[in-house]
Amino acid sequence: MAGSDLLFDSWVTRTLKIRYPILMGGMMWLGRANLVAPVVRAGATGFLSALTFPDPQKLRDEIQRCRDLAQSDRFGVNLYISNHQDSDQDLRRLVDVVCDMEVPFVETSGARPNDLIPPLKQAGVKILHKVPTVRHGKSAAKLGVDAVILVGAECGGHPGPKMVGSFVQGAQGAQEIPLPVILGGGIGHGSQVTAAFAMGCEGVLIGTRMMAAKEAIPHEAIKARVAASDGTNTVVVQSIFNHHHRVLSNDATQKVLELERQGVADFETYRPLVEGSATWEAIRSGDYRRGMIDMGQSACFVNQVDPAGTIIANLVTEAYAALEKLGVRQ
């Protein structure tokens, strides 16, 4: 490990063996070696998205590719746990790859990780479980995970139905969850890293801030849209299914919201608008009018397209600047 900075010495830096307590979440479509590797080289870490590589051999190849590009193994894999029973076997095959490849840590999300904990623990993999509320974090602690990633309502993706902000959840979670807490949701400026530590958290999780990274896969038109955002052009869709999803406001999301206002509860009516293939096509082609493109309110901090390493370096510089304002010196 490149020596951890004393001011940000934490469970995250010590346990994950990284320099900075900054984690890039495992974003669907974006969580690839070409983006994770430069984040790792910059002293932070990130997660490959297993769902982006559902074939076990492809996931195995991507893990090796990331190691080659990063010249390090200090990154993890996101394992999304569906409530659909038919996906359990597919997920278990991906877990077997993670264990066999000796991936040091994972980000689990979605449903409870009960069945994944024994094989991951047996392989020595640290489990960071992502939750949308403090209550869920307490439940995860009882299951035997190693740390909790707590995301607030500002996050892109799935903030949960309670919609409690990160500033509240960070302070509450650090006090009430008996495990290290990593705070996510709306984080895109280094001063928030310092604030998270002041609240008692052990690190931060970022997502939207990396959407406009030079190495990220979205089309340049998508990156430009994110960089032009003031953070207010996001909407939460699919609340009618209790599947709250914060995304970029576009033509497709407005159609979804109109269906919800009409009380339409038949998912098949929504499917052409919300299915993953529509989102992938939008990300690939740059047609941001289509699909459910995850984007959080921290888009307000994205002003231009930068290399991933520059983004991490800027966050660190901003964090130290915030400390200096408080009269704290390195």
Coordinates of C-alpha atoms in Angstrom, one line a residue:
M1 CA 0.0 0.0 0.0
A2 CA 1.1 3.5 -0.8
G3 CA 1.2 5.0 2.7
S4 CA -2.1 6.2 3.9
D5 CA -2.3 9.9 4.6
L6 CA -2.4 10.4 8.3
L7 CA -5.4 12.7 8.4
F8 CA -7.5 10.2 6.5
D9 CA -6.1 7.1 8.2
S10 CA -9.3 5.0 8.7
W11 CA -10.7 1.5 8.7
V12 CA -11.2 1.9 4.9
T13 CA -7.6 2.8 4.1
R14 CA -6.1 0.3 6.6
T15 CA -8.4 -2.6 5.7
L16 CA -8.6 -2.1 1.9
K17 CA -5.0 -1.1 1.8
I18 CA -5.5 2.1 -0.2
R19 CA -4.2 5.6 0.3
Y20 CA -7.4 7.6 0.2
P21 CA -10.8 6.6 1.7
I22 CA -12.6 7.2 -1.6
L23 CA -14.5 4.4 -3.2
M24 CA -16.1 4.5 -6.7
G25 CA -19.3 2.5 -6.6
G26 CA -19.9 -0.4 -8.9
M27 CA -22.1 1.3 -11.6
M28 CA -23.9 -0.8 -14.2
W29 CA -22.3 -0.4 -17.6
L30 CA -19.6 2.0 -16.2
G31 CA -17.9 -0.4 -13.7
R32 CA -15.2 -1.6 -16.1
A33 CA -11.4 -2.0 -15.9
N34 CA -10.8 1.1 -18.0
L35 CA -12.4 3.3 -15.3
V36 CA -11.6 1.4 -12.2
A37 CA -7.9 1.0 -12.9
P38 CA -7.0 4.7 -13.1
V39 CA -9.0 5.3 -9.9
V40 CA -6.9 2.6 -8.2
R41 CA -3.7 4.1 -9.6
A42 CA -4.7 7.5 -8.1
G43 CA -4.8 6.0 -4.6
A44 CA -8.5 5.4 -4.2
T45 CA -10.5 2.3 -5.2
G46 CA -13.5 1.2 -7.1
F47 CA -15.7 -1.7 -8.1
L48 CA -16.2 -3.6 -11.3
S49 CA -19.8 -4.3 -12.0
A50 CA -20.4 -8.1 -12.1
L51 CA -23.8 -7.6 -13.9
T52 CA -22.0 -5.8 -16.7
F53 CA -20.1 -9.1 -17.1
P54 CA -22.7 -11.8 -16.4
D55 CA -20.7 -14.5 -18.1
P56 CA -18.3 -15.9 -15.5
Q57 CA -15.3 -16.1 -17.9
K58 CA -15.9 -12.5 -19.0
L59 CA -15.9 -11.4 -15.4
R60 CA -12.7 -13.4 -14.7
D61 CA -11.1 -11.7 -17.8
E62 CA -12.1 -8.3 -16.7
I63 CA -10.7 -8.8 -13.2
Q64 CA -7.4 -9.8 -14.7
R65 CA -7.5 -6.9 -17.1
C66 CA -8.1 -4.5 -14.3
R67 CA -5.2 -5.9 -12.4
D68 CA -3.0 -5.5 -15.4
L69 CA -4.0 -1.9 -16.0
A70 CA -3.9 -0.9 -12.4
Q71 CA -0.8 -2.8 -11.5
S72 CA -2.6 -3.6 -8.3
D73 CA -5.3 -5.8 -6.9
R74 CA -6.8 -3.2 -4.6
F75 CA -10.2 -3.0 -6.2
G76 CA -13.4 -4.9 -5.7
V77 CA -16.5 -6.3 -7.5
N78 CA -20.1 -5.1 -7.1
L79 CA -22.5 -8.0 -6.6
Y80 CA -26.1 -7.0 -7.1
I81 CA -28.5 -9.3 -5.4
S82 CA -31.9 -9.6 -7.0
N83 CA -35.1 -10.7 -5.3
H84 CA -35.8 -12.9 -8.2
Q85 CA -35.0 -16.5 -7.3
D86 CA -34.0 -17.5 -10.9
S87 CA -31.0 -15.1 -10.7
D88 CA -29.5 -16.7 -7.6
Q89 CA -27.6 -19.5 -9.5
D90 CA -26.2 -17.0 -11.9
L91 CA -25.0 -14.7 -9.1
R92 CA -23.4 -17.6 -7.3
R93 CA -21.3 -18.5 -10.3
L94 CA -20.0 -14.9 -10.3
V95 CA -19.3 -15.2 -6.5
D96 CA -17.3 -18.3 -7.3
V97 CA -15.2 -16.2 -9.7
V98 CA -14.6 -13.5 -7.1
C99 CA -13.5 -16.1 -4.6
D100 CA -11.3 -18.0 -7.0
M101 CA -9.6 -14.8 -8.3
E102 CA -9.0 -13.7 -4.7
V103 CA -10.7 -10.4 -5.1
P104 CA -10.0 -8.7 -1.7
F105 CA -13.4 -7.0 -1.2
V106 CA -16.9 -6.7 -2.6
E107 CA -19.7 -4.2 -2.6
T108 CA -23.0 -6.0 -2.2
S109 CA -26.3 -4.3 -3.0
G110 CA -29.9 -4.9 -3.6
A111 CA -31.4 -7.7 -1.4
R112 CA -29.9 -9.1 1.8
P113 CA -26.6 -10.9 1.2
N114 CA -27.3 -13.8 3.6
D115 CA -26.4 -16.6 1.2
L116 CA -23.3 -14.9 -0.1
I117 CA -21.7 -14.3 3.2
P118 CA -20.4 -17.8 4.0
P119 CA -18.5 -18.4 0.7
L120 CA -17.1 -14.9 0.6
K121 CA -16.0 -15.0 4.3
Q122 CA -14.4 -18.5 3.7
A123 CA -12.4 -17.0 0.8
G124 CA -11.3 -14.1 3.0
V125 CA -13.3 -11.5 1.0
K126 CA -14.3 -8.3 2.9
I127 CA -18.0 -7.5 2.4
L128 CA -19.2 -3.9 2.2
H129 CA -23.0 -3.9 2.0
K130 CA -24.8 -0.9 0.5
V131 CA -28.0 0.2 2.1
P132 CA -30.4 3.2 1.8
T133 CA -31.3 3.6 5.5
V134 CA -29.7 3.4 8.9
R135 CA -32.3 0.7 9.8
H136 CA -31.0 -1.5 6.9
G137 CA -27.5 -0.8 8.0
K138 CA -28.2 -2.2 11.5
S139 CA -29.8 -5.3 9.9
A140 CA -26.7 -5.8 7.7
A141 CA -24.5 -5.6 10.7
K142 CA -26.3 -8.5 12.3
L143 CA -25.7 -10.6 9.2
G144 CA -21.9 -10.4 9.6
V145 CA -20.8 -8.0 6.8
D146 CA -17.6 -6.1 7.5
A147 CA -18.8 -2.5 6.7
V148 CA -21.9 -0.6 5.6
I149 CA -22.1 1.7 2.7
L150 CA -24.9 4.1 3.6
V151 CA -26.4 6.1 0.7
G152 CA -28.6 9.2 1.0
A153 CA -31.5 10.3 -1.2
E154 CA -29.2 12.5 -3.4
C155 CA -27.6 9.5 -5.0
G156 CA -28.0 8.5 -8.6
G157 CA -29.5 5.0 -8.9
H158 CA -31.6 3.6 -6.0
P159 CA -32.0 5.8 -2.9
G160 CA -34.7 3.6 -1.3
P161 CA -38.3 4.7 -0.5
K162 CA -37.5 6.7 2.7
M163 CA -35.5 9.4 0.8
V164 CA -33.4 10.6 3.8
G165 CA -30.4 12.8 2.9
S166 CA -26.8 11.9 3.3
F167 CA -26.1 14.7 5.9
V168 CA -28.6 13.2 8.3
Q169 CA -27.8 9.6 7.6
G170 CA -24.1 10.0 7.8
A171 CA -24.2 11.4 11.3
Q172 CA -26.9 9.0 12.5
G173 CA -25.4 6.0 10.9
A174 CA -21.9 6.6 12.4
Q175 CA -23.5 6.7 15.8
E176 CA -25.9 3.8 15.5
I177 CA -24.5 1.2 13.1
P178 CA -21.9 -0.9 15.0
L179 CA -19.7 -1.2 11.9
P180 CA -17.5 1.1 9.9
V181 CA -19.8 3.4 7.8
I182 CA -18.9 4.6 4.3
L183 CA -21.1 7.5 3.2
G184 CA -22.5 7.9 -0.3
G185 CA -25.1 10.0 -2.1
G186 CA -24.5 13.5 -3.4
I187 CA -20.8 13.4 -2.8
G188 CA -18.8 15.2 -5.5
H189 CA -16.6 17.7 -3.7
G190 CA -13.7 17.1 -1.4
S191 CA -15.1 19.2 1.4
Q192 CA -17.8 16.5 1.7
V193 CA -15.1 13.9 2.4
T194 CA -13.9 16.0 5.3
A195 CA -17.5 16.4 6.5
A196 CA -18.1 12.7 6.4
F197 CA -15.0 12.1 8.6
A198 CA -16.3 14.8 11.0
M199 CA -19.5 12.9 11.3
G200 CA -17.7 9.7 12.2
C201 CA -17.7 7.9 8.8
E202 CA -14.7 6.0 7.6
G203 CA -14.8 6.9 3.9
V204 CA -17.0 8.0 1.1
L205 CA -18.6 6.5 -2.0
I206 CA -18.9 8.4 -5.3
G207 CA -20.7 7.6 -8.5
T208 CA -22.1 10.5 -10.5
R209 CA -18.8 12.4 -10.1
M210 CA -17.2 9.7 -12.3
M211 CA -19.7 9.7 -15.1
A212 CA -17.9 12.4 -16.9
A213 CA -14.4 10.9 -16.4
K214 CA -12.4 10.7 -19.6
E215 CA -12.0 6.9 -19.3
A216 CA -15.7 6.3 -18.6
I217 CA -17.7 4.5 -21.3
P218 CA -20.7 6.9 -21.8
H219 CA -20.8 8.8 -25.1
E220 CA -19.3 12.3 -25.0
A221 CA -22.8 13.7 -25.4
I222 CA -23.8 12.0 -22.1
K223 CA -20.7 13.3 -20.4
A224 CA -21.4 16.8 -21.7
R225 CA -25.0 16.6 -20.4
V226 CA -23.7 15.6 -16.9
A227 CA -21.1 18.4 -16.9
A228 CA -23.7 21.0 -17.9
S229 CA -26.1 19.9 -15.1
D230 CA -26.7 22.1 -12.0
G231 CA -27.9 19.0 -10.1
T232 CA -31.5 19.8 -10.3
N233 CA -32.4 18.0 -13.5
T234 CA -32.8 14.6 -11.9
V235 CA -36.1 12.9 -11.1
V236 CA -37.1 9.8 -9.0
V237 CA -39.1 7.3 -11.1
Q238 CA -40.8 4.0 -10.4
S239 CA -42.0 5.0 -7.0
I240 CA -45.2 3.3 -7.8
F241 CA -43.4 0.0 -7.6
N242 CA -41.5 1.0 -4.4
H243 CA -38.4 0.8 -6.6
H244 CA -37.3 4.4 -6.3
H245 CA -34.8 5.3 -9.0
R246 CA -33.0 8.7 -9.4
V247 CA -32.1 9.4 -13.0
L248 CA -31.4 12.1 -15.4
S249 CA -34.7 13.9 -16.4
N250 CA -35.4 13.2 -20.1
D251 CA -38.2 12.4 -22.5
A252 CA -38.4 8.8 -21.3
T253 CA -38.5 9.7 -17.6
Q254 CA -41.3 12.2 -18.2
K255 CA -43.4 9.5 -19.9
V256 CA -42.8 7.3 -16.9
L257 CA -43.8 10.0 -14.4
E258 CA -47.0 10.6 -16.4
L259 CA -47.9 6.9 -16.2
E260 CA -47.3 7.0 -12.5
R261 CA -49.5 10.1 -12.1
Q262 CA -52.2 8.2 -13.9
G263 CA -51.8 5.3 -11.4
V264 CA -50.7 2.8 -14.0
A265 CA -49.4 -0.2 -12.1
D266 CA -48.8 -2.7 -14.9
F267 CA -45.0 -3.0 -15.3
E268 CA -45.3 -4.2 -18.9
T269 CA -46.6 -0.7 -19.8
Y270 CA -43.3 0.8 -18.4
R271 CA -41.0 -1.9 -19.7
P272 CA -40.0 -0.3 -23.1
L273 CA -39.1 2.9 -21.3
V274 CA -37.2 1.5 -18.3
E275 CA -35.6 -1.7 -19.6
G276 CA -31.8 -1.9 -19.5
S277 CA -31.4 -2.2 -23.2
A278 CA -32.9 1.2 -23.7
T279 CA -30.5 2.7 -21.1
W280 CA -27.5 1.0 -22.7
E281 CA -28.4 2.3 -26.1
A282 CA -28.6 5.8 -24.7
I283 CA -25.3 5.5 -23.0
R284 CA -23.7 4.1 -26.1
S285 CA -25.2 6.4 -28.7
G286 CA -25.3 9.6 -26.7
D287 CA -29.1 10.0 -27.1
Y288 CA -29.8 11.2 -23.5
R289 CA -33.5 11.6 -24.3
R290 CA -33.8 7.8 -23.9
G291 CA -33.4 5.3 -21.1
M292 CA -33.1 5.6 -17.3
I293 CA -29.7 7.1 -17.0
D294 CA -28.5 7.0 -13.3
M295 CA -27.5 10.5 -12.2
G296 CA -27.4 12.0 -8.7
Q297 CA -27.6 15.6 -7.5
S298 CA -23.8 15.8 -7.2
A299 CA -23.8 16.4 -10.9
C300 CA -23.6 20.0 -9.9
F301 CA -19.9 19.4 -9.1
V302 CA -19.1 18.1 -12.5
N303 CA -17.9 21.0 -14.6
Q304 CA -15.9 19.3 -17.3
V305 CA -14.5 16.0 -18.5
D306 CA -11.4 15.1 -16.6
P307 CA -9.2 12.0 -16.3
A308 CA -10.3 9.8 -13.4
G309 CA -7.0 10.3 -11.6
T310 CA -7.5 14.1 -11.8
I311 CA -10.9 13.8 -10.3
I312 CA -9.5 11.8 -7.3
A313 CA -6.6 14.3 -6.9
N314 CA -9.0 17.2 -6.9
L315 CA -11.2 15.6 -4.3
V316 CA -8.2 15.1 -2.0
T317 CA -7.0 18.7 -2.6
E318 CA -10.5 20.0 -1.8
A319 CA -10.6 17.8 1.4
Y320 CA -7.4 19.3 2.7
A321 CA -8.5 22.8 1.9
A322 CA -11.6 22.2 3.9
L323 CA -9.5 21.0 6.8
E324 CA -7.4 24.1 6.6
K325 CA -10.5 26.2 6.9
L326 CA -11.2 24.5 10.2
G327 CA -7.7 25.3 11.4
V328 CA -6.4 21.8 11.0
R329 CA -3.0 21.3 9.5
Q330 CA -1.5 18.2 8.0

